[in-house]
Every structure is written in C-alpha cells, then in structure tokens.
C-alpha cells in the first residue's frame, strides 16, 4: 500500500508550535504524503518557518490567504488543493507519533473502513506531557457521536475516493464535528485505532478551553447544522451537557 495522504493544516500565528508539528509529519514511518498548509494571514514568523521546510521538502506546500478569514476557510482552501486518496487533519499546534499514518492505514485496510481515528494524549503549551489520554467508545456509533464529539481532529483520516472531499461552510463553528457527523450518518459505526497516535496541545486560548464558547458552538450544531427548532435544540443541549460532564470523563484516563 502506497496511497497518497493529504494532510490539511491551517495556520495562524503558530510560530511557537509549527516547527514541531511539521517535524512530526516528516518523521512518519509512512512517507507518501503531502502536507498542505494554508496560512490565514499570520503576523508572526509562522510563514517564514514553513518556507524553511518547504524549500527542502517538496511534499510541504504553503499557500497564503491575503486576509484573515478564519480556520474553517483555511481548512477548506487546503481541501481544495488536496490530491491524495486519503484526507488527514492536523492542526498547527498538535503533534503526531511517528507511526501514526502507517498504523491507521493498516487499520483501515484490515477492517475495510473508509474512515477511522485514534486515541490521543495531551500536552501543555510548553510540550509537557499531561499524562492524560482521551479514548472513545468502541465501536463509536452515530448516536454516541450525536451527543459528544469523541473524534480528535488531529487523529481523523478518511478515504476521499469513497466519500469525496467533504466540504462545509467556512463560517461554521465545530466544523470538525460536523464532518464526522456527516461521515457517521452514512457509515453508522466506526472503530478507532485503540491506542494513542498523537499529542493534542491544550492551549489557554483554544475553543475547547472556554466552556461558554463550547456550549455556544455545540448548540449551533443542533440549531444550524441539523436544523432543529430552538426548543428541541435546547433539549438536545441538555443531553449533550450530561454526556460531556458525566459520560465522556470515563474515557479520559490518567497514564
């Protein structure tokens, strides 16, 4: 198996982290990949760092937006440029384990799946291991995903020949969750690679670190993406919060 994997990485003012992110891709044991980085008008040294890598590795491709347009827009632009059979996601502050792609592609093939993800570990802004592992139900069903996003964006990969390129509105928040819901609505269930294959970096300014933003954006998934009325969306958010606070913590382990 030597299918091309397109790795989508939007960037914006990530000079502190982008070097480690790119190096984690270069260190993959599976080497047939292209890394498509779309910079969302960074004002720091992010672009110059990416250029250093791109000059020495033709698989690293940099595209720049003329004005800041948001993470969703940059990710969609990266998707447009992708030419691989498989689409993988990696944010500009996260890090893959060296065997991430190799193990996932083997898992896809052996289980005859068009989509999978994996468990992941957590680090802080300085790269210190927080000894926290995020797992998921096995297998993961559409209903479980409907009430909680168990899929870490940095671990997801899907077969673009099977699904086509899954593009959503650039302005939509929780774009990643909406993509997995689109996939699982068709697939019904999916298996995760039952081991951590990446480090998720927890930052103070991330959406997931703000409880208010989390509630607001997840409510938008029910209200805008699923097109439920306001009252039903509120009821679904109650179930979502129950799952988030009571059930999901059972899948977060100390290691």
Tab-separated table of C-alpha atoms in Angstrom:
chain	number	residue	atom	x	y	z
A	1	UNK	CA	0.000	0.000	0.000
A	2	UNK	CA	1.430	3.326	-1.046
A	3	UNK	CA	-1.577	5.640	-1.439
A	4	UNK	CA	-1.033	9.374	-1.133
A	5	UNK	CA	-2.255	11.007	2.092
A	6	UNK	CA	-3.137	14.714	2.024
A	7	UNK	CA	-2.592	16.359	5.404
A	8	UNK	CA	-4.590	19.568	5.931
A	9	UNK	CA	-3.072	22.143	8.280
A	10	UNK	CA	-4.491	25.671	8.624
A	11	UNK	CA	-2.111	28.067	10.383
A	12	UNK	CA	-2.416	31.398	12.130
A	13	UNK	CA	0.276	32.859	14.382
A	14	UNK	CA	1.635	29.490	15.451
A	15	UNK	CA	5.359	30.257	15.285
A	16	UNK	CA	5.810	28.671	18.704
A	17	UNK	CA	4.433	25.287	17.631
A	18	UNK	CA	4.541	24.855	13.849
A	19	UNK	CA	8.094	23.537	13.689
A	20	UNK	CA	7.291	20.570	15.954
A	21	UNK	CA	4.090	19.917	14.012
A	22	UNK	CA	5.850	19.742	10.641
A	23	UNK	CA	8.713	17.669	12.008
A	24	UNK	CA	6.220	15.135	13.377
A	25	UNK	CA	4.923	14.682	9.820
A	26	UNK	CA	8.404	14.391	8.339
A	27	UNK	CA	9.193	11.732	10.943
A	28	UNK	CA	6.352	9.472	9.810
A	29	UNK	CA	7.307	5.897	9.025
A	30	UNK	CA	4.798	6.151	6.157
A	31	UNK	CA	6.315	8.638	3.738
A	32	UNK	CA	3.866	9.039	0.834
A	33	UNK	CA	2.136	12.211	1.995
A	34	UNK	CA	1.669	15.843	1.092
A	35	UNK	CA	1.267	18.452	3.813
A	36	UNK	CA	-0.893	21.353	2.700
A	37	UNK	CA	-0.520	24.363	4.954
A	38	UNK	CA	-2.807	27.332	4.386
A	39	UNK	CA	-1.742	30.373	6.365
A	40	UNK	CA	-4.565	32.646	7.463
A	41	UNK	CA	-2.607	35.937	7.218
A	42	UNK	CA	-0.286	35.353	10.155
A	43	UNK	CA	1.522	38.373	11.595
A	44	UNK	CA	4.336	36.456	13.304
A	45	UNK	CA	7.102	34.195	11.927
A	46	UNK	CA	4.828	31.272	11.044
A	47	UNK	CA	5.185	31.729	7.272
A	48	UNK	CA	8.969	32.104	7.315
A	49	UNK	CA	9.303	28.900	9.360
A	50	UNK	CA	7.090	26.970	6.948
A	51	UNK	CA	9.083	28.309	3.999
A	52	UNK	CA	12.279	26.893	5.515
A	53	UNK	CA	10.758	23.424	5.479
A	54	UNK	CA	9.097	23.799	2.066
A	55	UNK	CA	12.388	24.789	0.414
A	56	UNK	CA	13.897	21.453	1.444
A	57	UNK	CA	10.887	19.160	1.155
A	58	UNK	CA	8.609	19.343	-1.894
A	59	UNK	CA	5.873	17.448	-0.054
A	60	UNK	CA	5.325	20.515	2.143
A	61	UNK	CA	3.138	23.014	0.316
A	62	UNK	CA	2.417	26.516	1.592
A	63	UNK	CA	-0.495	28.679	0.497
A	64	UNK	CA	-1.266	32.098	1.931
A	65	UNK	CA	-4.524	33.977	2.353
A	66	UNK	CA	-4.419	37.729	1.736
A	67	UNK	CA	-6.646	38.462	4.723
A	68	UNK	CA	-7.593	36.691	7.913
A	69	UNK	CA	-10.658	34.594	7.046
A	70	UNK	CA	-10.923	32.038	9.821
A	71	UNK	CA	-9.817	28.480	10.454
A	72	UNK	CA	-12.736	26.944	8.552
A	73	UNK	CA	-11.985	28.916	5.411
A	74	UNK	CA	-8.283	27.985	5.549
A	75	UNK	CA	-9.128	24.314	6.031
A	76	UNK	CA	-11.478	24.381	3.050
A	77	UNK	CA	-8.765	26.007	0.943
A	78	UNK	CA	-6.378	23.217	1.940
A	79	UNK	CA	-9.004	20.634	0.988
A	80	UNK	CA	-9.341	22.193	-2.460
A	81	UNK	CA	-5.589	21.743	-3.017
A	82	UNK	CA	-5.540	18.130	-1.792
A	83	UNK	CA	-4.888	15.364	-4.311
A	84	UNK	CA	-4.496	12.328	-2.037
A	85	UNK	CA	-6.695	9.262	-1.772
A	86	UNK	CA	-6.845	9.899	1.961
A	87	UNK	CA	-7.555	13.144	3.816
A	88	UNK	CA	-5.990	13.613	7.243
A	89	UNK	CA	-6.217	16.550	9.630
A	90	UNK	CA	-3.503	18.086	11.769
A	91	UNK	CA	-3.814	21.450	13.472
A	92	UNK	CA	-0.746	23.666	13.585
A	93	UNK	CA	-0.057	23.128	17.284
A	94	UNK	CA	-0.553	19.353	17.531
A	95	UNK	CA	1.972	16.548	17.035
A	96	UNK	CA	1.745	13.075	15.522
A	97	UNK	CA	3.502	9.961	16.781
A	98	UNK	CA	5.951	8.555	14.156
A	99	UNK	CA	3.801	5.506	13.271
A	100	UNK	CA	0.506	7.424	13.138
A	101	UNK	CA	-0.149	7.173	9.407
A	102	UNK	CA	1.289	3.692	8.997
A	103	UNK	CA	-0.839	2.209	11.776
A	104	UNK	CA	-4.006	3.984	10.711
A	105	UNK	CA	-3.727	2.975	7.070
A	106	UNK	CA	-3.097	-0.641	8.080
A	107	UNK	CA	-6.133	-0.429	10.375
A	108	UNK	CA	-8.323	0.980	7.593
A	109	UNK	CA	-7.308	-1.778	5.218
A	110	UNK	CA	-7.570	-4.672	7.675
A	111	UNK	CA	-11.023	-3.556	8.883
A	112	UNK	CA	-12.268	-2.478	5.445
A	113	UNK	CA	-13.111	1.027	6.690
A	114	UNK	CA	-13.290	4.330	4.795
A	115	UNK	CA	-12.804	6.357	7.990
A	116	UNK	CA	-11.084	5.993	11.326
A	117	UNK	CA	-9.462	7.932	14.149
A	118	UNK	CA	-7.451	7.050	17.239
A	119	UNK	CA	-6.961	7.778	20.906
A	120	UNK	CA	-4.603	10.627	21.770
A	121	UNK	CA	-2.552	12.003	24.658
A	122	UNK	CA	-2.437	15.599	25.895
A	123	UNK	CA	0.420	18.071	26.307
A	124	UNK	CA	0.501	21.670	27.515
A	125	UNK	CA	1.686	24.761	25.644
A	126	UNK	CA	5.302	24.004	26.519
A	127	UNK	CA	5.078	20.420	25.286
A	128	UNK	CA	4.951	18.824	28.729
A	129	UNK	CA	3.052	15.556	28.881
A	130	UNK	CA	-0.079	15.988	30.997
A	131	UNK	CA	-0.391	12.205	31.487
A	132	UNK	CA	-3.944	12.356	30.154
A	133	UNK	CA	-5.255	10.024	27.470
A	134	UNK	CA	-8.504	10.605	25.584
A	135	UNK	CA	-10.210	7.438	24.382
A	136	UNK	CA	-13.632	6.757	22.862
A	137	UNK	CA	-16.407	4.164	22.799
A	138	UNK	CA	-15.550	1.088	20.732
A	139	UNK	CA	-17.143	0.969	18.247
A	140	UNK	CA	-18.370	4.553	18.056
A	141	UNK	CA	-21.960	4.909	16.823
A	142	UNK	CA	-23.667	7.827	15.139
A	143	UNK	CA	-25.932	8.255	18.176
A	144	UNK	CA	-22.953	8.483	20.539
A	145	UNK	CA	-21.243	10.996	18.248
A	146	UNK	CA	-24.502	12.955	18.011
A	147	UNK	CA	-24.255	13.831	21.706
A	148	UNK	CA	-20.483	14.180	22.037
A	149	UNK	CA	-17.550	14.666	19.689
A	150	UNK	CA	-15.332	11.734	20.575
A	151	UNK	CA	-13.202	12.140	17.421
A	152	UNK	CA	-9.999	14.101	17.908
A	153	UNK	CA	-9.451	16.230	14.800
A	154	UNK	CA	-5.714	15.511	14.873
A	155	UNK	CA	-6.356	11.758	14.559
A	156	UNK	CA	-9.067	11.581	11.878
A	157	UNK	CA	-8.486	10.230	8.381
A	158	UNK	CA	-10.963	9.333	5.646
A	159	UNK	CA	-10.990	7.875	2.139
A	160	UNK	CA	-11.725	10.729	-0.287
A	161	UNK	CA	-12.396	8.261	-3.095
A	162	UNK	CA	-15.200	6.791	-1.002
A	163	UNK	CA	-16.729	9.996	0.375
A	164	UNK	CA	-15.445	12.646	-1.977
A	165	UNK	CA	-13.991	15.796	-0.445
A	166	UNK	CA	-16.235	16.709	2.487
A	167	UNK	CA	-16.503	20.488	2.461
A	168	UNK	CA	-18.669	22.547	4.824
A	169	UNK	CA	-19.421	26.237	5.086
A	170	UNK	CA	-16.266	28.089	6.078
A	171	UNK	CA	-18.075	30.161	8.710
A	172	UNK	CA	-19.426	27.167	10.615
A	173	UNK	CA	-18.019	26.537	14.081
A	174	UNK	CA	-17.219	22.994	15.227
A	175	UNK	CA	-16.546	22.227	11.580
A	176	UNK	CA	-14.680	19.070	12.559
A	177	UNK	CA	-17.628	17.594	14.486
A	178	UNK	CA	-19.944	18.338	11.554
A	179	UNK	CA	-17.614	16.444	9.221
A	180	UNK	CA	-17.581	13.343	11.461
A	181	UNK	CA	-21.377	13.514	11.793
A	182	UNK	CA	-21.668	13.626	8.005
A	183	UNK	CA	-19.434	10.555	7.743
A	184	UNK	CA	-21.075	8.567	10.553
A	185	UNK	CA	-24.598	9.292	9.351
A	186	UNK	CA	-23.703	7.179	6.325
A	187	UNK	CA	-21.308	4.740	7.972
A	188	UNK	CA	-23.409	4.232	11.194
A	189	UNK	CA	-20.477	2.952	13.267
A	190	UNK	CA	-16.696	3.245	13.196
A	191	UNK	CA	-13.786	1.681	15.018
A	192	UNK	CA	-10.927	3.732	16.411
A	193	UNK	CA	-7.336	2.577	16.443
A	194	UNK	CA	-7.266	1.538	20.128
A	195	UNK	CA	-4.081	3.351	21.074
A	196	UNK	CA	-2.809	6.943	21.170
A	197	UNK	CA	-1.224	8.123	17.927
A	198	UNK	CA	-0.876	11.855	18.567
A	199	UNK	CA	-0.377	14.607	21.122
A	200	UNK	CA	-3.144	17.200	21.453
A	201	UNK	CA	-1.837	20.528	22.723
A	202	UNK	CA	-4.091	22.221	25.270
A	203	UNK	CA	-3.809	25.989	24.953
A	204	UNK	CA	-5.341	28.679	27.105
A	205	UNK	CA	-6.900	30.448	24.131
A	206	UNK	CA	-8.384	27.382	22.410
A	207	UNK	CA	-12.135	26.997	21.892
A	208	UNK	CA	-12.163	23.807	23.932
A	209	UNK	CA	-10.701	25.688	26.903
A	210	UNK	CA	-13.707	28.041	27.038
A	211	UNK	CA	-16.827	26.409	28.475
A	212	UNK	CA	-19.078	29.220	27.281
A	213	UNK	CA	-17.787	29.019	23.719
A	214	UNK	CA	-18.095	25.229	23.800
A	215	UNK	CA	-21.768	25.426	24.731
A	216	UNK	CA	-22.462	28.154	22.164
A	217	UNK	CA	-20.783	26.381	19.255
A	218	UNK	CA	-22.246	22.979	20.062
A	219	UNK	CA	-25.715	24.485	20.288
A	220	UNK	CA	-25.071	25.833	16.787
A	221	UNK	CA	-24.509	22.285	15.541
A	222	UNK	CA	-28.004	21.257	16.645
A	223	UNK	CA	-29.666	24.509	15.607
A	224	UNK	CA	-27.913	25.278	12.321
A	225	UNK	CA	-26.390	22.036	11.054
A	226	UNK	CA	-29.210	19.651	11.996
A	227	UNK	CA	-31.862	22.371	11.500
A	228	UNK	CA	-33.738	21.579	14.720
A	229	UNK	CA	-36.008	24.221	16.220
A	230	UNK	CA	-34.872	26.270	19.203
A	231	UNK	CA	-36.724	24.335	21.902
A	232	UNK	CA	-35.625	20.914	20.645
A	233	UNK	CA	-32.039	22.191	20.307
A	234	UNK	CA	-32.108	23.277	23.954
A	235	UNK	CA	-33.320	19.812	24.989
A	236	UNK	CA	-30.553	18.212	22.952
A	237	UNK	CA	-28.005	20.502	24.605
A	238	UNK	CA	-29.142	19.251	27.997
A	239	UNK	CA	-28.401	15.709	26.847
A	240	UNK	CA	-25.122	16.919	25.330
A	241	UNK	CA	-24.053	18.504	28.629
A	242	UNK	CA	-24.955	15.336	30.527
A	243	UNK	CA	-22.814	13.314	28.146
A	244	UNK	CA	-19.972	15.836	28.287
A	245	UNK	CA	-19.929	16.054	32.085
A	246	UNK	CA	-20.894	12.534	33.145
A	247	UNK	CA	-20.114	10.064	30.352
A	248	UNK	CA	-17.142	11.454	28.418
A	249	UNK	CA	-14.890	11.776	31.519
A	250	UNK	CA	-14.993	7.983	31.741
A	251	UNK	CA	-12.990	7.924	28.524
A	252	UNK	CA	-10.307	10.297	29.810
A	253	UNK	CA	-7.639	8.250	31.553
A	254	UNK	CA	-4.572	9.034	33.610
A	255	UNK	CA	-1.438	7.432	32.188
